[in-house]
Amino acid sequence: MSFFKKIFSSEKKETLDKGLEKSKTTFLGKLSKAVAGKSKVDEDVLDNLEEILVSSDVGVNTTLKIIERIEVRVSKDKYLGTSELNEILREEIAGLLSETNSGEATDFSVPSNIKPYVIMVVGVNGVGKTTTIGKLAHQFKNNGKSVILGAADTFRAAAIDQLQIWADRTGVPLVKQNMGSDPASVAFDTLESAVKQNSDIVIIDTAGRLHNKVNLMNELTKVKRVMQKVVPDAPHEVLLVLDGSTGQNAFEQAKQFTAATEVTALAVTKLDGTAKGGVVIGISDQFKIPVKYIGVGEGLEDLQVFNKFEFVDSFFK
Amino acid sequence: MFDNLNEKLDKALHILKGHGSITEVNVAETLKEVRRALLDADVNFKIAKEFTNSVKEKALGQNVLTTLQPGQLMVKLVKDELTQLMGGDAEGINLSGNPSVILMSGLQGSGKTTFSGKLANYLKTKKTKKPLLVACDVYRPAAINQLHVVGEQIGVEVYSEVENKNPVQIAQNAIIHAKQNGFNVVIIDTAGRLAVDEAMMKEIANIHKAIQPQETLFVVDAMTGQDAVNTAKAFNDKLNFDGVILTKLDGDTRGGAAISIKSVVNKPIKFIGTGEKMEAIDVFYPSRMADRILGMGDVISLVERAQEQYDEEEARKLQKKIAKNQFGFDDFLTQIQQVKKMGNMKDLIGMIPGAGKALKDIDIEEDSFKHIEAIIHSMTPEERSQPTIINANRKKRIGKGSGTSVQQVNQLLKQFEQMSKMMKMMQGGGGKKMMQMMGKMR
C-alpha cells in the first residue's frame, strides 16, 4: 500500500475508507459467514456469493460471470478456505476491471500535449454532474492548470447559478449565457474564450437528460459537433457521470450516452452512502469504458481518481 | 429474459398455427426467468426470492388447462401478485390541516425540488389550493434559487431565508408566514441526504418533530438499485413517512425499486414523476408498474384474454376426456375455436413484445387454422374420436376432401398425437410431476 500512500494524502485515503467502510463490513461480514466452518467452497457458499454480488448491484450477468470463473478455479483446486476465496474473489473482480484500462490514471492530470483539453460532462438528471465538475476544477487548479468552465446546462432551474458558485469557490472563470439559451452556443463561446485565454482545460457542463429521450440526446451530439468548429478534435474526453446508487439501468445509460457522444470515461458518484457501487464492475466489464473518478462526498476534496486495486482492497481488507 | 420469453411464445404460437411441436412444459424454468426478470429490474435480491417462492406455492394448485402454456399462466399469476403487493389502498394526499404541511425527504438528486414544484402546481390547478413552497436546502449551491425559478414558472410563492442556515427555523417561520397570508398548503423542500449521514438524518428528524407535517413524503429515483431497501428503511425509521414518490419514470428503467420499497416499509406509492415539465406528475398505477417491472408487455393481456375466453365448464369436460384417453379431433376443433375467439393471429402476435416487429415482414395468413379445420371437417365422426383408425386410404380421402395433401394430413395427425401425449402426461399425476419440476427450482 505504500504506493498509494505516496499518491493519496492520508487524509484522502481516510475519506475513501470512510465512504467504503459500510460496503466493506457488510460484504466481508456476509462472506465470512458464508464460509465460516467450511473447509471448501460448496454450493451454499456460491449461493451466498451470488446474493452478495447481486445485492451489490453487480448485475446478474456479471455475477454469473464471476461465479463461473470461481467455479472453474475451485474445480481445479478443491480445498479452498476463507482466505483463498477472498483472494480469488479479489482477483476476479480486479480482473474484470482490468480488462478495460480502469485505474490507469493515478492523479488528476490530462495529456499535456493537448491544449485546451476539452472535457464534456454528460449524464442523466440528478447524478451529480455539476458537483463533480466543481470538484474536478478544484483538483486541476491545484495541479497548476488553468481551467475554464462552460455552463451549457441552460435548462434546469438555477443550474447556471449552481455552477457559478462552484466557479467562485474554486476561483476559475465560467462562461455562461441566460437560462434557456442554446447549449451548443455556450459550449462554442467557452471554447473560443479558452483558446483566447490559452487555458489548459475546459470543462463543459450539460443538462441532465434521460438517455431514452432522442431529441435531447441529439442535442448532445450537436453540442459536440459545434465544439469542433473551434477545436477540431474536441471534446477530448466525454465523461459520463453515473449515480452509484443506480441499479441495472446504468447499463442502458452507458449504452445510450456512448451511442450519442462516444463516452470515454466514467465517474461514479455518491459512493459514500450505503450503495455498494457494484455497478462499476459490470459497466466497466461490459462496455470497456474506464472508470476514472469516484465521488465520495459533497466537499471540494471529495472526488478521487478511481483505482481498481484500492477499490477492490477496500472491499476485502 | 426478453428474448427467451419471446422464443418460448413463438414456440407456443407455432403449435397454434399447426407447425412445430410442443416442447416440455416447464414451470420451474418460467419461475427462474421471472426471478431473473425481477433482479434485472433491480428488485432486491431477498425480496425477489421470497416473492417467487410465494408465487410458486400459490401456483401449485392452479389448473393449467388452457389454450395457453402453463408458463404463460405463471407470468400472469406473477403479475397479479406484484400488482397486489404494490397496490393496497390507494390513498391521496392528506390535506386536512390548515395549513396542511407536506415535508419532502430523500437522497441527493432524487428529484425533490422538481417534484415539490410539480406537487404545488398540481394542488394549485387540480385541487384549487393555495400552496407555499419552502426552501430548506441550505447546503447545495443554488438550491434555493432553483426553487425560486420553479416557483416563478408555476406562479407559486416561495419562502426562503437566504442568510439563515437553520432549516428547522426556516420551516417553522414559513408555517407562520403561511398562516398569516392565507396559504392552505405548505410544501417543504429539504436538502438531499444520505441515510448514513447521521447529522443530516438527525436534522430532518428535527424538522419533522418541530413542524409535525400532515404528510411526509419520501422521494426516490426509480432507477435506484439494490440499495433502495436500505435507504427507504433508514428514512422510514427516522421519519415514519406517509408515502413514496417515484421519480424519473419517463426513463426506461424497469423500476423494481418500487417493489423493494413497498415490501420493506409498506407505505403507499402516491405519485410518480414522468418528465421535467411541471405537469409531468401522475398517480401510481400498480398494474402498469407490474407490467413494466416484468418487462413482458402485452403477454399479460394475451393471457388475460385467453382467460376471459376460457370456458370453465368446457374445460372440466375436456379434462375428463383426456383422463379417459378420449380426447379427439372434435375437442381439438373446440380448442382452436377458443383460440380464434381471442382475436386474429396478427393481433395476437402483435401483442407479444418484440414479436410484432420481428414478424412485420412475414405475411401471416388471416386464418392460420383454415387448413387444420378443413382437414378435421373432412373426417368422419368416427375418425375424429378415434384417430388411430385413420389409415392410408382414409388419409387420401381426407386430403382430397379438404383440398390439402396427404403430407399435410400426416403432419396434423403427428402433431395431434404429440399433443395428446403431452396432455396425458400433465393429466396423469400432472400435479405431482409439476411439483417435482418446481422442486428443482431454488
JSON list of C-alpha atoms in Angstrom, two decimals, chain A residues 22 30 43 47 50-52 54-57 59-61 64 124-127 131 155-159 161-163 165-166 169 179 208-213 216 243 245-249 252-253 256 270 272-276 298, chain B residues 35-36 39-46 49 107-110 114 139-147 149-150 153 192 194-197 200 221 223-228 230-231 248-254 274-277 442:
[
{"chain": "A", "resi": 22, "resn": "LYS", "atom": "CA", "xyz": [-20.13, 0.40, 5.08]},
{"chain": "A", "resi": 30, "resn": "LYS", "atom": "CA", "xyz": [-21.56, -11.87, 4.80]},
{"chain": "A", "resi": 43, "resn": "GLU", "atom": "CA", "xyz": [-22.96, -24.75, -3.34]},
{"chain": "A", "resi": 47, "resn": "ASP", "atom": "CA", "xyz": [-25.23, -19.16, -3.45]},
{"chain": "A", "resi": 50, "resn": "GLU", "atom": "CA", "xyz": [-24.43, -14.75, -5.70]},
{"chain": "A", "resi": 51, "resn": "GLU", "atom": "CA", "xyz": [-26.56, -12.95, -3.16]},
{"chain": "A", "resi": 52, "resn": "ILE", "atom": "CA", "xyz": [-23.72, -10.68, -2.10]},
{"chain": "A", "resi": 54, "resn": "VAL", "atom": "CA", "xyz": [-26.38, -9.23, -6.90]},
{"chain": "A", "resi": 55, "resn": "SER", "atom": "CA", "xyz": [-27.21, -7.26, -3.76]},
{"chain": "A", "resi": 56, "resn": "SER", "atom": "CA", "xyz": [-24.28, -5.00, -4.58]},
{"chain": "A", "resi": 57, "resn": "ASP", "atom": "CA", "xyz": [-25.80, -4.11, -7.97]},
{"chain": "A", "resi": 59, "resn": "GLY", "atom": "CA", "xyz": [-25.97, -7.39, -12.06]},
{"chain": "A", "resi": 60, "resn": "VAL", "atom": "CA", "xyz": [-26.99, -10.96, -12.85]},
{"chain": "A", "resi": 61, "resn": "ASN", "atom": "CA", "xyz": [-24.81, -11.31, -15.93]},
{"chain": "A", "resi": 64, "resn": "LEU", "atom": "CA", "xyz": [-22.76, -15.27, -13.16]},
{"chain": "A", "resi": 124, "resn": "VAL", "atom": "CA", "xyz": [-28.99, 11.63, -16.55]},
{"chain": "A", "resi": 125, "resn": "ASN", "atom": "CA", "xyz": [-30.70, 14.01, -14.14]},
{"chain": "A", "resi": 126, "resn": "GLY", "atom": "CA", "xyz": [-29.52, 14.23, -10.57]},
{"chain": "A", "resi": 127, "resn": "VAL", "atom": "CA", "xyz": [-26.39, 12.09, -10.76]},
{"chain": "A", "resi": 131, "resn": "THR", "atom": "CA", "xyz": [-20.86, 18.88, -8.28]},
{"chain": "A", "resi": 155, "resn": "PHE", "atom": "CA", "xyz": [-32.32, 24.09, -18.98]},
{"chain": "A", "resi": 156, "resn": "ARG", "atom": "CA", "xyz": [-32.55, 23.16, -15.32]},
{"chain": "A", "resi": 157, "resn": "ALA", "atom": "CA", "xyz": [-33.66, 25.85, -12.93]},
{"chain": "A", "resi": 158, "resn": "ALA", "atom": "CA", "xyz": [-30.63, 27.53, -11.32]},
{"chain": "A", "resi": 159, "resn": "ALA", "atom": "CA", "xyz": [-28.11, 25.13, -12.83]},
{"chain": "A", "resi": 161, "resn": "ASP", "atom": "CA", "xyz": [-26.14, 29.68, -10.57]},
{"chain": "A", "resi": 162, "resn": "GLN", "atom": "CA", "xyz": [-25.02, 26.38, -9.07]},
{"chain": "A", "resi": 163, "resn": "LEU", "atom": "CA", "xyz": [-22.02, 26.16, -11.38]},
{"chain": "A", "resi": 165, "resn": "ILE", "atom": "CA", "xyz": [-21.00, 29.12, -7.04]},
{"chain": "A", "resi": 166, "resn": "TRP", "atom": "CA", "xyz": [-18.56, 26.27, -7.73]},
{"chain": "A", "resi": 169, "resn": "ARG", "atom": "CA", "xyz": [-15.37, 28.58, -4.73]},
{"chain": "A", "resi": 179, "resn": "MET", "atom": "CA", "xyz": [-31.19, 30.21, -18.88]},
{"chain": "A", "resi": 208, "resn": "GLY", "atom": "CA", "xyz": [-29.18, 16.11, -17.23]},
{"chain": "A", "resi": 209, "resn": "ARG", "atom": "CA", "xyz": [-31.21, 14.10, -19.67]},
{"chain": "A", "resi": 210, "resn": "LEU", "atom": "CA", "xyz": [-32.72, 10.68, -19.64]},
{"chain": "A", "resi": 211, "resn": "HIS", "atom": "CA", "xyz": [-30.97, 8.56, -22.21]},
{"chain": "A", "resi": 212, "resn": "ASN", "atom": "CA", "xyz": [-34.18, 7.45, -23.90]},
{"chain": "A", "resi": 213, "resn": "LYS", "atom": "CA", "xyz": [-35.13, 10.96, -25.00]},
{"chain": "A", "resi": 216, "resn": "LEU", "atom": "CA", "xyz": [-32.19, 15.57, -26.01]},
{"chain": "A", "resi": 243, "resn": "ASP", "atom": "CA", "xyz": [-25.06, 7.71, -9.66]},
{"chain": "A", "resi": 245, "resn": "SER", "atom": "CA", "xyz": [-26.92, 4.01, -6.17]},
{"chain": "A", "resi": 246, "resn": "THR", "atom": "CA", "xyz": [-28.36, 3.41, -9.63]},
{"chain": "A", "resi": 247, "resn": "GLY", "atom": "CA", "xyz": [-29.22, -0.16, -10.46]},
{"chain": "A", "resi": 248, "resn": "GLN", "atom": "CA", "xyz": [-29.12, -2.02, -13.72]},
{"chain": "A", "resi": 249, "resn": "ASN", "atom": "CA", "xyz": [-30.44, 0.94, -15.68]},
{"chain": "A", "resi": 252, "resn": "GLU", "atom": "CA", "xyz": [-28.63, 1.39, -20.58]},
{"chain": "A", "resi": 253, "resn": "GLN", "atom": "CA", "xyz": [-27.33, 4.84, -19.69]},
{"chain": "A", "resi": 256, "resn": "GLN", "atom": "CA", "xyz": [-27.14, 5.32, -24.97]},
{"chain": "A", "resi": 270, "resn": "LYS", "atom": "CA", "xyz": [-22.39, 9.09, -4.11]},
{"chain": "A", "resi": 272, "resn": "ASP", "atom": "CA", "xyz": [-20.13, 7.50, 0.47]},
{"chain": "A", "resi": 273, "resn": "GLY", "atom": "CA", "xyz": [-23.61, 6.09, 1.10]},
{"chain": "A", "resi": 274, "resn": "THR", "atom": "CA", "xyz": [-24.77, 2.51, 1.56]},
{"chain": "A", "resi": 275, "resn": "ALA", "atom": "CA", "xyz": [-24.79, 1.85, -2.17]},
{"chain": "A", "resi": 276, "resn": "LYS", "atom": "CA", "xyz": [-22.11, -0.69, -2.98]},
{"chain": "A", "resi": 298, "resn": "GLU", "atom": "CA", "xyz": [-20.18, 16.89, -1.04]},
{"chain": "B", "resi": 35, "resn": "ARG", "atom": "CA", "xyz": [-36.84, -14.19, -10.75]},
{"chain": "B", "resi": 36, "resn": "ARG", "atom": "CA", "xyz": [-34.19, -13.13, -13.20]},
{"chain": "B", "resi": 39, "resn": "LEU", "atom": "CA", "xyz": [-33.39, -8.96, -10.44]},
{"chain": "B", "resi": 40, "resn": "ASP", "atom": "CA", "xyz": [-32.71, -7.29, -13.75]},
{"chain": "B", "resi": 41, "resn": "ALA", "atom": "CA", "xyz": [-35.40, -4.81, -12.82]},
{"chain": "B", "resi": 42, "resn": "ASP", "atom": "CA", "xyz": [-33.50, -4.04, -9.57]},
{"chain": "B", "resi": 43, "resn": "VAL", "atom": "CA", "xyz": [-35.89, -5.75, -7.21]},
{"chain": "B", "resi": 44, "resn": "ASN", "atom": "CA", "xyz": [-33.97, -6.56, -4.06]},
{"chain": "B", "resi": 45, "resn": "PHE", "atom": "CA", "xyz": [-32.37, -10.00, -4.09]},
{"chain": "B", "resi": 46, "resn": "LYS", "atom": "CA", "xyz": [-34.10, -11.30, -0.98]},
{"chain": "B", "resi": 49, "resn": "LYS", "atom": "CA", "xyz": [-36.55, -14.76, -3.85]},
{"chain": "B", "resi": 107, "resn": "LEU", "atom": "CA", "xyz": [-31.29, 11.32, -1.27]},
{"chain": "B", "resi": 108, "resn": "GLN", "atom": "CA", "xyz": [-29.36, 13.83, -3.34]},
{"chain": "B", "resi": 109, "resn": "GLY", "atom": "CA", "xyz": [-30.54, 14.05, -6.91]},
{"chain": "B", "resi": 110, "resn": "SER", "atom": "CA", "xyz": [-33.72, 12.07, -6.37]},
{"chain": "B", "resi": 114, "resn": "THR", "atom": "CA", "xyz": [-38.62, 19.39, -9.15]},
{"chain": "B", "resi": 139, "resn": "TYR", "atom": "CA", "xyz": [-26.46, 23.35, 1.68]},
{"chain": "B", "resi": 140, "resn": "ARG", "atom": "CA", "xyz": [-26.41, 22.68, -2.03]},
{"chain": "B", "resi": 141, "resn": "PRO", "atom": "CA", "xyz": [-25.21, 25.62, -4.09]},
{"chain": "B", "resi": 142, "resn": "ALA", "atom": "CA", "xyz": [-28.13, 27.44, -5.73]},
{"chain": "B", "resi": 143, "resn": "ALA", "atom": "CA", "xyz": [-30.76, 25.05, -4.36]},
{"chain": "B", "resi": 144, "resn": "ILE", "atom": "CA", "xyz": [-32.77, 27.98, -3.04]},
{"chain": "B", "resi": 145, "resn": "ASN", "atom": "CA", "xyz": [-32.55, 29.74, -6.40]},
{"chain": "B", "resi": 146, "resn": "GLN", "atom": "CA", "xyz": [-33.69, 26.59, -8.11]},
{"chain": "B", "resi": 147, "resn": "LEU", "atom": "CA", "xyz": [-36.88, 26.50, -6.07]},
{"chain": "B", "resi": 149, "resn": "VAL", "atom": "CA", "xyz": [-37.18, 29.60, -10.51]},
{"chain": "B", "resi": 150, "resn": "VAL", "atom": "CA", "xyz": [-39.58, 26.67, -10.24]},
{"chain": "B", "resi": 153, "resn": "GLN", "atom": "CA", "xyz": [-42.66, 29.03, -13.56]},
{"chain": "B", "resi": 192, "resn": "GLY", "atom": "CA", "xyz": [-30.73, 15.68, -0.18]},
{"chain": "B", "resi": 194, "resn": "LEU", "atom": "CA", "xyz": [-27.54, 10.02, 2.60]},
{"chain": "B", "resi": 195, "resn": "ALA", "atom": "CA", "xyz": [-29.14, 7.65, 5.06]},
{"chain": "B", "resi": 196, "resn": "VAL", "atom": "CA", "xyz": [-25.73, 7.02, 6.69]},
{"chain": "B", "resi": 197, "resn": "ASP", "atom": "CA", "xyz": [-25.17, 10.73, 7.35]},
{"chain": "B", "resi": 200, "resn": "MET", "atom": "CA", "xyz": [-28.19, 15.18, 8.41]},
{"chain": "B", "resi": 221, "resn": "ASP", "atom": "CA", "xyz": [-35.26, 7.83, -8.08]},
{"chain": "B", "resi": 223, "resn": "MET", "atom": "CA", "xyz": [-33.52, 3.93, -11.27]},
{"chain": "B", "resi": 224, "resn": "THR", "atom": "CA", "xyz": [-32.25, 3.09, -7.78]},
{"chain": "B", "resi": 225, "resn": "GLY", "atom": "CA", "xyz": [-30.69, -0.32, -7.42]},
{"chain": "B", "resi": 226, "resn": "GLN", "atom": "CA", "xyz": [-30.42, -2.78, -4.56]},
{"chain": "B", "resi": 227, "resn": "ASP", "atom": "CA", "xyz": [-29.68, -0.01, -2.07]},
{"chain": "B", "resi": 228, "resn": "ALA", "atom": "CA", "xyz": [-33.29, 1.22, -2.26]},
{"chain": "B", "resi": 230, "resn": "ASN", "atom": "CA", "xyz": [-31.52, 0.31, 2.98]},
{"chain": "B", "resi": 231, "resn": "THR", "atom": "CA", "xyz": [-32.32, 3.91, 2.18]},
{"chain": "B", "resi": 248, "resn": "LYS", "atom": "CA", "xyz": [-37.80, 9.75, -13.41]},
{"chain": "B", "resi": 249, "resn": "LEU", "atom": "CA", "xyz": [-40.19, 7.09, -14.61]},
{"chain": "B", "resi": 250, "resn": "ASP", "atom": "CA", "xyz": [-40.07, 8.65, -18.06]},
{"chain": "B", "resi": 251, "resn": "GLY", "atom": "CA", "xyz": [-36.76, 6.86, -18.43]},
{"chain": "B", "resi": 252, "resn": "ASP", "atom": "CA", "xyz": [-36.53, 3.24, -19.46]},
{"chain": "B", "resi": 253, "resn": "THR", "atom": "CA", "xyz": [-35.77, 1.83, -16.04]},
{"chain": "B", "resi": 254, "resn": "ARG", "atom": "CA", "xyz": [-37.91, -1.13, -15.06]},
{"chain": "B", "resi": 274, "resn": "THR", "atom": "CA", "xyz": [-42.79, 11.35, -15.56]},
{"chain": "B", "resi": 275, "resn": "GLY", "atom": "CA", "xyz": [-40.82, 14.23, -17.02]},
{"chain": "B", "resi": 276, "resn": "GLU", "atom": "CA", "xyz": [-39.14, 17.56, -16.48]},
{"chain": "B", "resi": 277, "resn": "LYS", "atom": "CA", "xyz": [-42.24, 19.66, -17.17]},
{"chain": "B", "resi": 442, "resn": "ARG", "atom": "CA", "xyz": [-34.36, -22.88, -5.87]}
]
